[in-house]
Amino acid sequence: MSYRRNRVLLSVLLWASLLWASAFVEELDDSFIETKHPDELWIIKFYTPWCTFCKQLDPIWHQIGSELRSVGSVVRVGESDATISTALAKEFRVRSYPAILMLKNDVKYNYAGPRTKDGILDFTDRVSGPPVRSLGSTQLFQHAMRRHDVMFVYVGASSELKVRTHTHTHSNTHSANQLICFQGNYTSVAEELIVHTYFFSASRDVLPKGVGLTSLPAVVVFKDGTSFSYNVEHDSDLKSWILRERFPTFLQIDSYTLYAMGESGKLVLLALVEGRHLSDESLRYKNLVEKVASNHKEAYSRSFYFGFMEGSSYIDGLIMGELTVPSLIVVNLSNDGYFLPLGPVKTERHLLDFLNGVLDGSVESLGGNGFMQRVKRFVYETKITLTPLFREAPELGCLLLSFPLIIGAIICCLCMKNRPNLTQDQDGTTPQEPSPPRRNKLTHKKQE
């Protein structure tokens, strides 16, 4: 009796907690665009009733609403059924589900990270704040360093900018204009890339003493326990440089991170390992990749990211096959290509030879996004989609497979039925044999 009472009480508490959390998530419809205030901050999830991933995200989404409300955040949390509020989904160009986006000053910021509570909350904090956050003291700088694996910092003195803009010499005015232009470029890049990483600004005296800067202003990235500056002559434009450097050199990589790395233009060296309990061979591959990333950073960091991935399901989809675990692979996300070692990789020297072969072209590039590869990918994805369906519900699989064939057959029959009969005229009468041509009247007159 007490056991049943406890179960009922637990069920009531669970339902109460769900109702309490759902109170902080607002259901949005097509009237949202007309009723929202331009200054409001919103993070919105678009879902459909049939989407499995949407259902998995639902409890996480309500936890996010509850947590943002509990900390007093100004960000409001909403969700919208795209099958009902079709105009709203069309307004924000929603193509896949669940789709997560943030509205700030009527600007849409799409979230493409992992569907986890921490990932979405970090995105919300990043976008809702200023694009460039000022670090006014050494304590604030150290606190930011502890929180973030990668930090981009604009180093300059805003007070000096104000003084120089009021001087009247030509050289000082030109220098001030250059500083303002550089700072403005950094701010505009930060506004565009805030969905990916944090951006900061600080004066020179706030930075650690070991950071050497040859000139100011400068943009410095702090990661992997070191720092280096953006170089206009060698690093192309600032945006491309930030996209290339926004990840640590070695990290655990999931499918979302690997997809995002495609924007950097770098190749990715992956050690594919088991999900939980790593074998000795997996540990050896993982440690070998980390060792090369650390010891040969200067030689390879401009061309490669280094990391490990649990399991091979995502990579299997890329190569359209099955890759054994553990194994090593270099992925080129810019064209869906990949490289495999020509032989066993047992030492650091073997791995370096493999990387050098990738760079100099002696290791063959496989895959790609050419026409034939796209055809193969279509066939592969169709097979992967239909195989589980035939295994679990063969009757339904046969029905779905035969449905387009039936439709095609019906269309062919209708076309054949409506085809005009060649033995009939357009009015449906059978043509008669042609009568002999009449003689020309002029000929008759000559004969007479």
Tab-separated table of C-alpha atoms in Angstrom:
chain	number	residue	atom	x	y	z
A	1	MET	CA	0.000	0.000	0.000
A	2	SER	CA	2.812	2.388	0.901
A	3	TYR	CA	4.631	1.428	-2.320
A	4	ARG	CA	1.582	2.371	-4.387
A	5	ARG	CA	1.217	5.629	-2.454
A	6	ASN	CA	4.862	6.503	-3.126
A	7	ARG	CA	4.455	5.806	-6.826
A	8	VAL	CA	1.392	8.051	-7.016
A	9	LEU	CA	3.198	10.793	-5.098
A	10	LEU	CA	6.223	10.522	-7.373
A	11	SER	CA	4.016	10.731	-10.460
A	12	VAL	CA	2.290	13.827	-9.104
A	13	LEU	CA	5.635	15.479	-8.377
A	14	LEU	CA	6.900	14.686	-11.855
A	15	TRP	CA	3.800	16.118	-13.480
A	16	ALA	CA	4.002	19.205	-11.268
A	17	SER	CA	7.649	19.778	-12.189
A	18	LEU	CA	6.854	19.417	-15.900
A	19	LEU	CA	3.953	21.860	-15.626
A	20	TRP	CA	6.136	24.295	-13.660
A	21	ALA	CA	8.906	24.105	-16.280
A	22	SER	CA	6.500	24.394	-19.211
A	23	ALA	CA	5.168	27.661	-17.766
A	24	PHE	CA	8.442	29.312	-18.812
A	25	VAL	CA	8.167	28.268	-22.474
A	26	GLU	CA	5.681	30.223	-24.589
A	27	GLU	CA	3.879	28.675	-27.562
A	28	LEU	CA	4.187	31.005	-30.567
A	29	ASP	CA	1.896	31.275	-33.584
A	30	ASP	CA	1.819	33.259	-36.824
A	31	SER	CA	0.911	36.476	-34.984
A	32	PHE	CA	4.298	36.539	-33.246
A	33	ILE	CA	5.969	38.846	-35.799
A	34	GLU	CA	3.281	41.532	-35.387
A	35	THR	CA	3.021	41.309	-31.596
A	36	LYS	CA	6.695	41.064	-30.527
A	37	HIS	CA	8.567	44.183	-29.450
A	38	PRO	CA	11.753	45.000	-31.419
A	39	ASP	CA	13.824	45.159	-28.219
A	40	GLU	CA	12.798	41.714	-26.988
A	41	LEU	CA	15.288	38.854	-26.944
A	42	TRP	CA	13.913	35.454	-27.897
A	43	ILE	CA	15.315	31.982	-28.326
A	44	ILE	CA	12.876	29.853	-30.306
A	45	LYS	CA	12.579	26.177	-31.165
A	46	PHE	CA	10.655	25.097	-34.264
A	47	TYR	CA	9.359	21.533	-34.138
A	48	THR	CA	6.959	19.131	-35.807
A	49	PRO	CA	4.796	16.485	-34.065
A	50	TRP	CA	6.340	13.627	-36.063
A	51	CYS	CA	10.002	14.588	-35.433
A	52	THR	CA	11.753	12.139	-33.066
A	53	PHE	CA	14.643	14.527	-32.358
A	54	CYS	CA	12.137	17.265	-31.485
A	55	LYS	CA	10.568	15.003	-28.852
A	56	GLN	CA	13.989	14.204	-27.406
A	57	LEU	CA	14.779	17.934	-27.170
A	58	ASP	CA	11.462	18.828	-25.500
A	59	PRO	CA	12.432	18.180	-21.826
A	60	ILE	CA	15.793	19.917	-22.367
A	61	TRP	CA	13.988	22.917	-23.843
A	62	HIS	CA	11.752	23.261	-20.810
A	63	GLN	CA	14.757	22.990	-18.504
A	64	ILE	CA	16.347	25.860	-20.438
A	65	GLY	CA	13.214	27.966	-19.993
A	66	SER	CA	13.173	27.254	-16.271
A	67	GLU	CA	16.883	28.018	-15.794
A	68	LEU	CA	16.825	31.270	-17.747
A	69	ARG	CA	13.847	32.435	-15.706
A	70	SER	CA	15.481	31.431	-12.406
A	71	VAL	CA	18.633	33.504	-13.103
A	72	GLY	CA	16.589	36.532	-14.147
A	73	SER	CA	17.595	36.451	-17.819
A	74	VAL	CA	15.848	38.868	-20.166
A	75	VAL	CA	15.812	36.186	-22.857
A	76	ARG	CA	12.356	34.742	-23.415
A	77	VAL	CA	11.961	31.122	-24.496
A	78	GLY	CA	9.434	30.106	-27.128
A	79	GLU	CA	8.517	27.196	-29.351
A	80	SER	CA	6.383	26.880	-32.459
A	81	ASP	CA	4.744	23.960	-34.243
A	82	ALA	CA	5.858	24.452	-37.854
A	83	THR	CA	2.959	22.368	-39.177
A	84	ILE	CA	0.476	24.833	-37.666
A	85	SER	CA	2.331	28.157	-37.707
A	86	THR	CA	3.514	27.748	-41.277
A	87	ALA	CA	3.830	31.480	-41.934
A	88	LEU	CA	6.158	31.916	-38.957
A	89	ALA	CA	8.362	29.009	-40.062
A	90	LYS	CA	8.473	30.461	-43.577
A	91	GLU	CA	9.387	33.901	-42.243
A	92	PHE	CA	12.477	32.460	-40.521
A	93	ARG	CA	13.272	30.088	-43.408
A	94	VAL	CA	13.123	26.944	-41.327
A	95	ARG	CA	14.246	23.956	-43.384
A	96	SER	CA	14.966	21.198	-40.851
A	97	TYR	CA	13.751	20.211	-37.397
A	98	PRO	CA	14.288	20.864	-34.636
A	99	ALA	CA	15.483	24.341	-35.642
A	100	ILE	CA	16.827	26.662	-32.943
A	101	LEU	CA	17.360	30.363	-33.481
A	102	MET	CA	17.713	33.541	-31.487
A	103	LEU	CA	16.177	36.928	-32.239
A	104	LYS	CA	18.067	40.033	-31.181
A	105	ASN	CA	17.206	43.477	-32.543
A	106	ASP	CA	15.185	41.723	-35.262
A	107	VAL	CA	18.329	39.876	-36.411
A	108	LYS	CA	18.165	36.070	-36.611
A	109	TYR	CA	21.039	33.963	-35.267
A	110	ASN	CA	20.889	30.250	-36.112
A	111	TYR	CA	22.163	27.667	-33.637
A	112	ALA	CA	24.049	24.776	-35.218
A	113	GLY	CA	25.670	23.213	-32.143
A	114	PRO	CA	24.853	20.071	-30.175
A	115	ARG	CA	21.298	19.788	-28.854
A	116	THR	CA	22.378	19.837	-25.218
A	117	LYS	CA	21.340	22.063	-22.350
A	118	ASP	CA	24.839	23.444	-21.785
A	119	GLY	CA	25.439	24.055	-25.493
A	120	ILE	CA	22.181	25.964	-25.997
A	121	LEU	CA	22.593	27.988	-22.781
A	122	ASP	CA	26.134	28.956	-23.792
A	123	PHE	CA	24.833	30.058	-27.212
A	124	THR	CA	22.093	32.090	-25.515
A	125	ASP	CA	24.549	33.817	-23.195
A	126	ARG	CA	26.949	34.548	-26.050
A	127	VAL	CA	24.432	36.069	-28.470
A	128	SER	CA	22.300	37.933	-25.926
A	129	GLY	CA	25.282	39.936	-24.654
A	130	PRO	CA	27.366	42.543	-26.474
A	131	PRO	CA	29.320	41.238	-29.484
A	132	VAL	CA	32.591	42.422	-27.918
A	133	ARG	CA	32.941	42.181	-24.130
A	134	SER	CA	35.367	44.452	-22.353
A	135	LEU	CA	37.888	42.993	-19.897
A	136	GLY	CA	38.798	45.973	-17.739
A	137	SER	CA	41.040	44.268	-15.186
A	138	THR	CA	43.524	41.450	-14.816
A	139	GLN	CA	41.055	39.558	-12.617
A	140	LEU	CA	38.348	39.687	-15.314
A	141	PHE	CA	40.848	38.532	-17.921
A	142	GLN	CA	41.973	35.564	-15.825
A	143	HIS	CA	38.334	34.637	-15.123
A	144	ALA	CA	37.571	34.648	-18.870
A	145	MET	CA	40.672	32.518	-19.544
A	146	ARG	CA	39.461	29.880	-17.100
A	147	ARG	CA	36.006	29.748	-18.688
A	148	HIS	CA	36.904	29.611	-22.383
A	149	ASP	CA	39.133	27.227	-24.300
A	150	VAL	CA	39.529	29.761	-27.120
A	151	MET	CA	39.478	33.566	-26.720
A	152	PHE	CA	39.787	36.297	-29.330
A	153	VAL	CA	40.920	39.611	-27.833
A	154	TYR	CA	41.221	43.002	-29.466
A	155	VAL	CA	44.150	44.721	-27.742
A	156	GLY	CA	44.175	48.498	-27.834
A	157	ALA	CA	43.477	51.526	-25.652
A	158	SER	CA	40.118	53.143	-26.322
A	159	SER	CA	41.126	56.182	-24.291
A	160	GLU	CA	44.103	56.734	-26.609
A	161	LEU	CA	41.761	56.549	-29.557
A	162	LYS	CA	39.702	59.397	-28.159
A	163	VAL	CA	42.802	61.561	-27.542
A	164	ARG	CA	44.235	60.953	-30.989
A	165	THR	CA	41.033	61.755	-32.800
A	166	HIS	CA	41.184	65.247	-31.323
A	167	THR	CA	44.752	66.012	-32.498
A	168	HIS	CA	45.242	68.115	-35.591
A	169	THR	CA	48.437	66.763	-37.124
A	170	HIS	CA	48.063	64.823	-40.330
A	171	SER	CA	50.059	61.804	-39.111
A	172	ASN	CA	48.121	61.466	-35.888
A	173	THR	CA	44.811	61.817	-37.682
A	174	HIS	CA	45.813	59.139	-40.198
A	175	SER	CA	46.931	56.818	-37.379
A	176	ALA	CA	43.683	57.364	-35.503
A	177	ASN	CA	41.663	56.581	-38.611
A	178	GLN	CA	43.584	53.322	-39.046
A	179	LEU	CA	42.897	52.351	-35.442
A	180	ILE	CA	39.198	53.109	-35.752
A	181	CYS	CA	38.995	51.137	-39.016
A	182	PHE	CA	40.712	48.115	-37.482
A	183	GLN	CA	38.515	48.221	-34.401
A	184	GLY	CA	35.400	48.597	-36.548
A	185	ASN	CA	36.386	45.596	-38.650
A	186	TYR	CA	36.855	43.504	-35.503
A	187	THR	CA	33.454	44.582	-34.180
A	188	SER	CA	31.650	43.794	-37.444
A	189	VAL	CA	33.286	40.344	-37.615
A	190	ALA	CA	32.308	39.735	-33.987
A	191	GLU	CA	28.670	40.608	-34.730
A	192	GLU	CA	28.641	38.035	-37.541
A	193	LEU	CA	30.566	35.237	-35.817
A	194	ILE	CA	29.204	35.617	-32.277
A	195	VAL	CA	27.181	32.431	-32.934
A	196	HIS	CA	30.470	30.512	-32.908
A	197	THR	CA	32.697	32.013	-30.221
A	198	TYR	CA	33.235	34.840	-27.724
A	199	PHE	CA	34.991	38.115	-28.542
A	200	PHE	CA	36.721	40.389	-26.035
A	201	SER	CA	38.657	43.647	-25.892
A	202	ALA	CA	41.316	44.710	-23.404
A	203	SER	CA	44.142	47.179	-22.937
A	204	ARG	CA	47.764	46.063	-23.082
A	205	ASP	CA	48.355	46.230	-19.330
A	206	VAL	CA	45.553	43.705	-18.636
A	207	LEU	CA	47.217	40.908	-20.631
A	208	PRO	CA	49.702	38.447	-19.067
A	209	LYS	CA	53.288	39.708	-19.147
A	210	GLY	CA	54.409	36.839	-21.351
A	211	VAL	CA	52.252	38.016	-24.279
A	212	GLY	CA	54.531	39.785	-26.731
A	213	LEU	CA	53.014	42.288	-29.146
A	214	THR	CA	55.106	44.136	-31.708
A	215	SER	CA	52.470	46.777	-32.431
A	216	LEU	CA	49.038	47.990	-31.399
A	217	PRO	CA	46.205	47.552	-32.088
A	218	ALA	CA	46.286	43.769	-32.430
A	219	VAL	CA	43.907	40.813	-32.410
A	220	VAL	CA	45.225	37.943	-30.311
A	221	VAL	CA	43.870	34.414	-29.943
A	222	PHE	CA	44.466	32.566	-26.674
A	223	LYS	CA	44.236	28.783	-26.885
A	224	ASP	CA	46.161	25.597	-26.122
A	225	GLY	CA	48.071	27.383	-23.344
A	226	THR	CA	49.628	29.919	-25.696
A	227	SER	CA	48.756	32.984	-27.775
A	228	PHE	CA	49.529	34.418	-31.193
A	229	SER	CA	48.433	37.478	-33.148
A	230	TYR	CA	46.597	38.030	-36.396
A	231	ASN	CA	48.990	38.996	-39.184
A	232	VAL	CA	47.473	40.997	-42.029
A	233	GLU	CA	50.148	39.953	-44.530
A	234	HIS	CA	50.091	36.193	-43.862
A	235	ASP	CA	46.578	35.453	-42.540
A	236	SER	CA	44.344	36.928	-45.299
A	237	ASP	CA	41.205	38.606	-43.978
A	238	LEU	CA	40.296	38.735	-40.297
A	239	LYS	CA	37.057	36.744	-40.622
A	240	SER	CA	38.729	33.796	-42.360
A	241	TRP	CA	41.515	33.764	-39.782
A	242	ILE	CA	39.027	33.663	-36.885
A	243	LEU	CA	37.071	30.824	-38.556
A	244	ARG	CA	40.299	28.845	-38.885
A	245	GLU	CA	41.452	29.427	-35.309
A	246	ARG	CA	38.208	29.175	-33.351
A	247	PHE	CA	38.779	25.560	-32.269
A	248	PRO	CA	41.466	24.144	-29.974
A	249	THR	CA	44.200	22.303	-31.848
A	250	PHE	CA	43.232	18.965	-30.237
A	251	LEU	CA	39.744	18.183	-28.927
A	252	GLN	CA	36.957	15.642	-28.773
A	253	ILE	CA	34.915	16.074	-31.932
A	254	ASP	CA	31.252	15.240	-32.459
A	255	SER	CA	29.224	15.447	-35.666
A	256	TYR	CA	28.165	19.070	-35.038
A	257	THR	CA	31.735	20.213	-34.420
A	258	LEU	CA	33.061	18.316	-37.432
A	259	TYR	CA	30.427	19.918	-39.659
A	260	ALA	CA	31.300	23.384	-38.327
A	261	MET	CA	34.993	22.766	-39.000
A	262	GLY	CA	34.175	22.642	-42.701
A	263	GLU	CA	33.919	26.453	-42.711
A	264	SER	CA	37.552	26.803	-41.618
A	265	GLY	CA	39.072	25.279	-44.743
A	266	LYS	CA	41.349	23.076	-42.614
A	267	LEU	CA	41.686	19.316	-42.811
A	268	VAL	CA	40.792	17.240	-39.737
A	269	LEU	CA	42.893	14.326	-38.502
A	270	LEU	CA	40.643	12.000	-36.500
A	271	ALA	CA	41.374	9.054	-34.260
A	272	LEU	CA	38.204	6.948	-34.229
A	273	VAL	CA	37.899	5.197	-30.859
A	274	GLU	CA	35.319	3.205	-28.887
A	275	GLY	CA	32.542	5.012	-27.095
A	276	ARG	CA	33.247	4.229	-23.437
A	277	HIS	CA	35.977	1.784	-22.536
A	278	LEU	CA	38.952	2.456	-24.799
A	279	SER	CA	41.099	-0.452	-25.912
A	280	ASP	CA	44.871	-0.222	-25.786
A	281	GLU	CA	44.983	0.387	-29.533
A	282	SER	CA	42.435	3.220	-29.252
A	283	LEU	CA	44.439	4.846	-26.470
A	284	ARG	CA	47.586	4.547	-28.585
A	285	TYR	CA	45.926	6.231	-31.585
A	286	LYS	CA	44.423	8.978	-29.445
A	287	ASN	CA	47.698	9.718	-27.633
A	288	LEU	CA	49.622	9.636	-30.902
A	289	VAL	CA	47.349	12.240	-32.509
A	290	GLU	CA	47.515	14.449	-29.413
A	291	LYS	CA	51.317	14.154	-29.333
A	292	VAL	CA	51.673	15.234	-32.967
A	293	ALA	CA	49.243	18.114	-32.416
A	294	SER	CA	51.304	19.344	-29.472
A	295	ASN	CA	54.862	18.702	-30.684
A	296	HIS	CA	54.391	19.819	-34.295
A	297	LYS	CA	51.939	22.668	-33.843
A	298	GLU	CA	53.977	25.171	-35.839
A	299	ALA	CA	54.313	22.845	-38.820
A	300	TYR	CA	50.733	21.590	-39.111
A	301	SER	CA	48.321	23.853	-37.189
A	302	ARG	CA	47.648	26.047	-40.240
A	303	SER	CA	46.521	23.008	-42.255
A	304	PHE	CA	45.031	20.566	-39.725
A	305	TYR	CA	42.773	20.195	-36.739
A	306	PHE	CA	43.479	17.206	-34.528
A	307	GLY	CA	40.994	15.272	-32.444
A	308	PHE	CA	39.248	12.033	-31.614
A	309	MET	CA	35.682	10.860	-32.223
A	310	GLU	CA	33.752	8.175	-30.408
A	311	GLY	CA	32.396	5.602	-32.820
A	312	SER	CA	32.425	5.668	-36.607
A	313	SER	CA	28.756	6.061	-37.574
A	314	TYR	CA	29.134	9.636	-38.829
A	315	ILE	CA	32.325	8.833	-40.751
A	316	ASP	CA	30.708	5.683	-42.187
A	317	GLY	CA	28.094	7.929	-43.751
A	318	LEU	CA	30.802	10.168	-45.201
A	319	ILE	CA	32.843	7.357	-46.779
A	320	MET	CA	29.713	5.316	-47.647
A	321	GLY	CA	31.137	2.230	-46.000
A	322	GLU	CA	32.283	0.845	-42.665
A	323	LEU	CA	35.529	1.924	-41.045
A	324	THR	CA	36.980	-0.270	-38.330
A	325	VAL	CA	37.460	1.149	-34.843
A	326	PRO	CA	40.068	2.138	-33.848
A	327	SER	CA	41.481	3.756	-36.974
A	328	LEU	CA	42.880	7.019	-38.357
A	329	ILE	CA	41.408	9.195	-41.096
A	330	VAL	CA	41.926	12.712	-42.471
A	331	VAL	CA	38.678	14.423	-43.482
A	332	ASN	CA	38.267	17.314	-45.918
A	333	LEU	CA	34.891	18.822	-45.104
A	334	SER	CA	35.088	21.381	-47.908
A	335	ASN	CA	34.453	18.699	-50.557
A	336	ASP	CA	33.423	15.598	-48.556
A	337	GLY	CA	36.782	13.994	-49.311
A	338	TYR	CA	38.960	11.855	-47.059
A	339	PHE	CA	42.392	10.247	-46.837
A	340	LEU	CA	43.341	6.881	-45.358
A	341	PRO	CA	46.846	5.756	-44.311
A	342	LEU	CA	48.624	3.620	-46.895
A	343	GLY	CA	49.899	1.259	-44.201
A	344	PRO	CA	49.852	0.666	-40.444
A	345	VAL	CA	50.601	3.727	-38.289
A	346	LYS	CA	52.661	2.538	-35.350
A	347	THR	CA	54.957	5.476	-34.599
A	348	GLU	CA	54.952	9.259	-34.611
A	349	ARG	CA	57.143	9.154	-37.743
A	350	HIS	CA	54.534	7.055	-39.558
A	351	LEU	CA	51.829	9.577	-38.729
A	352	LEU	CA	53.967	12.521	-39.851
A	353	ASP	CA	54.681	10.766	-43.149
A	354	PHE	CA	50.940	10.276	-43.600
A	355	LEU	CA	50.235	13.994	-42.991
A	356	ASN	CA	53.021	15.053	-45.330
A	357	GLY	CA	51.627	12.728	-48.002
A	358	VAL	CA	48.202	14.337	-47.635
A	359	LEU	CA	49.728	17.797	-48.088
A	360	ASP	CA	51.992	16.969	-51.039
A	361	GLY	CA	49.409	14.824	-52.859
A	362	SER	CA	51.217	11.487	-52.635
A	363	VAL	CA	48.317	10.067	-50.586
A	364	GLU	CA	45.247	9.642	-52.792
A	365	SER	CA	42.171	11.734	-51.997
A	366	LEU	CA	39.063	9.558	-51.848
A	367	GLY	CA	35.392	10.510	-51.954
A	368	GLY	CA	34.526	14.060	-52.978
A	369	ASN	CA	31.385	15.729	-54.292
A	370	GLY	CA	31.629	15.046	-58.033
A	371	PHE	CA	28.655	13.887	-60.089
A	372	MET	CA	29.345	10.149	-59.760
A	373	GLN	CA	29.964	10.504	-56.025
A	374	ARG	CA	26.612	12.246	-55.650
A	375	VAL	CA	24.887	9.407	-57.495
A	376	LYS	CA	26.631	6.865	-55.253
A	377	ARG	CA	25.655	8.885	-52.172
A	378	PHE	CA	21.997	8.968	-53.269
A	379	VAL	CA	21.989	5.178	-53.717
A	380	TYR	CA	23.792	4.668	-50.403
A	381	GLU	CA	21.459	6.923	-48.412
A	382	THR	CA	18.405	5.285	-50.002
A	383	LYS	CA	19.758	1.869	-49.028
A	384	ILE	CA	20.532	3.003	-45.464
A	385	THR	CA	17.037	4.462	-45.112
A	386	LEU	CA	15.125	1.500	-46.519
A	387	THR	CA	17.111	-1.376	-44.983
A	388	PRO	CA	15.854	-0.881	-41.387
A	389	LEU	CA	12.345	-0.343	-42.725
A	390	PHE	CA	12.353	-3.666	-44.620
A	391	ARG	CA	13.866	-5.414	-41.617
A	392	GLU	CA	11.248	-4.175	-39.123
A	393	ALA	CA	8.186	-3.833	-41.364
A	394	PRO	CA	8.670	-5.641	-44.699
A	395	GLU	CA	5.041	-5.167	-45.789
A	396	LEU	CA	5.219	-1.407	-45.285
A	397	GLY	CA	8.599	-1.315	-47.030
A	398	CYS	CA	7.254	-3.141	-50.065
A	399	LEU	CA	4.262	-0.804	-50.159
A	400	LEU	CA	6.423	2.322	-50.047
A	401	LEU	CA	8.794	0.953	-52.667
A	402	SER	CA	5.990	-0.115	-55.010
A	403	PHE	CA	3.975	3.098	-54.587
A	404	PRO	CA	6.064	5.252	-57.009
A	405	LEU	CA	6.104	2.339	-59.475
A	406	ILE	CA	2.304	2.114	-59.352
A	407	ILE	CA	1.963	5.867	-59.861
A	408	GLY	CA	4.349	5.697	-62.822
A	409	ALA	CA	2.390	2.833	-64.365
A	410	ILE	CA	-0.903	4.722	-63.996
A	411	ILE	CA	0.584	7.812	-65.659
A	412	CYS	CA	1.890	5.693	-68.565
A	413	CYS	CA	-1.526	4.059	-69.032
A	414	LEU	CA	-3.247	7.433	-69.073
A	415	CYS	CA	-0.765	8.760	-71.605
A	416	MET	CA	-1.254	5.733	-73.871
A	417	LYS	CA	-5.018	5.967	-73.561
A	418	ASN	CA	-5.097	9.647	-74.506
A	419	ARG	CA	-2.679	9.198	-77.413
A	420	PRO	CA	-4.400	10.224	-80.730
A	421	ASN	CA	-5.181	7.426	-83.249
A	422	LEU	CA	-3.074	7.830	-86.382
A	423	THR	CA	-5.849	6.301	-88.570
A	424	GLN	CA	-8.294	9.009	-87.700
A	425	ASP	CA	-8.486	12.677	-88.410
A	426	GLN	CA	-8.798	15.175	-85.646
A	427	ASP	CA	-12.603	15.125	-86.053
A	428	GLY	CA	-12.681	11.328	-85.634
A	429	THR	CA	-13.598	10.435	-89.251
A	430	THR	CA	-11.706	7.855	-91.297
A	431	PRO	CA	-9.882	9.478	-94.206
A	432	GLN	CA	-11.088	8.548	-97.756
A	433	GLU	CA	-8.906	7.799	-100.720
A	434	PRO	CA	-7.951	11.008	-102.431
A	435	SER	CA	-10.098	11.867	-105.460
A	436	PRO	CA	-8.339	12.504	-108.748
A	437	PRO	CA	-7.327	16.127	-109.111
A	438	ARG	CA	-9.630	18.380	-111.071
A	439	ARG	CA	-8.408	19.669	-114.322
A	440	ASN	CA	-7.439	23.229	-114.527
A	441	LYS	CA	-10.080	25.418	-116.059
A	442	LEU	CA	-7.470	26.926	-118.304
A	443	THR	CA	-6.705	23.489	-119.772
A	444	HIS	CA	-10.404	22.965	-120.552
A	445	LYS	CA	-10.564	26.216	-122.413
A	446	LYS	CA	-7.535	25.356	-124.542
A	447	GLN	CA	-9.072	22.016	-125.506
A	448	GLU	CA	-12.289	23.688	-126.559
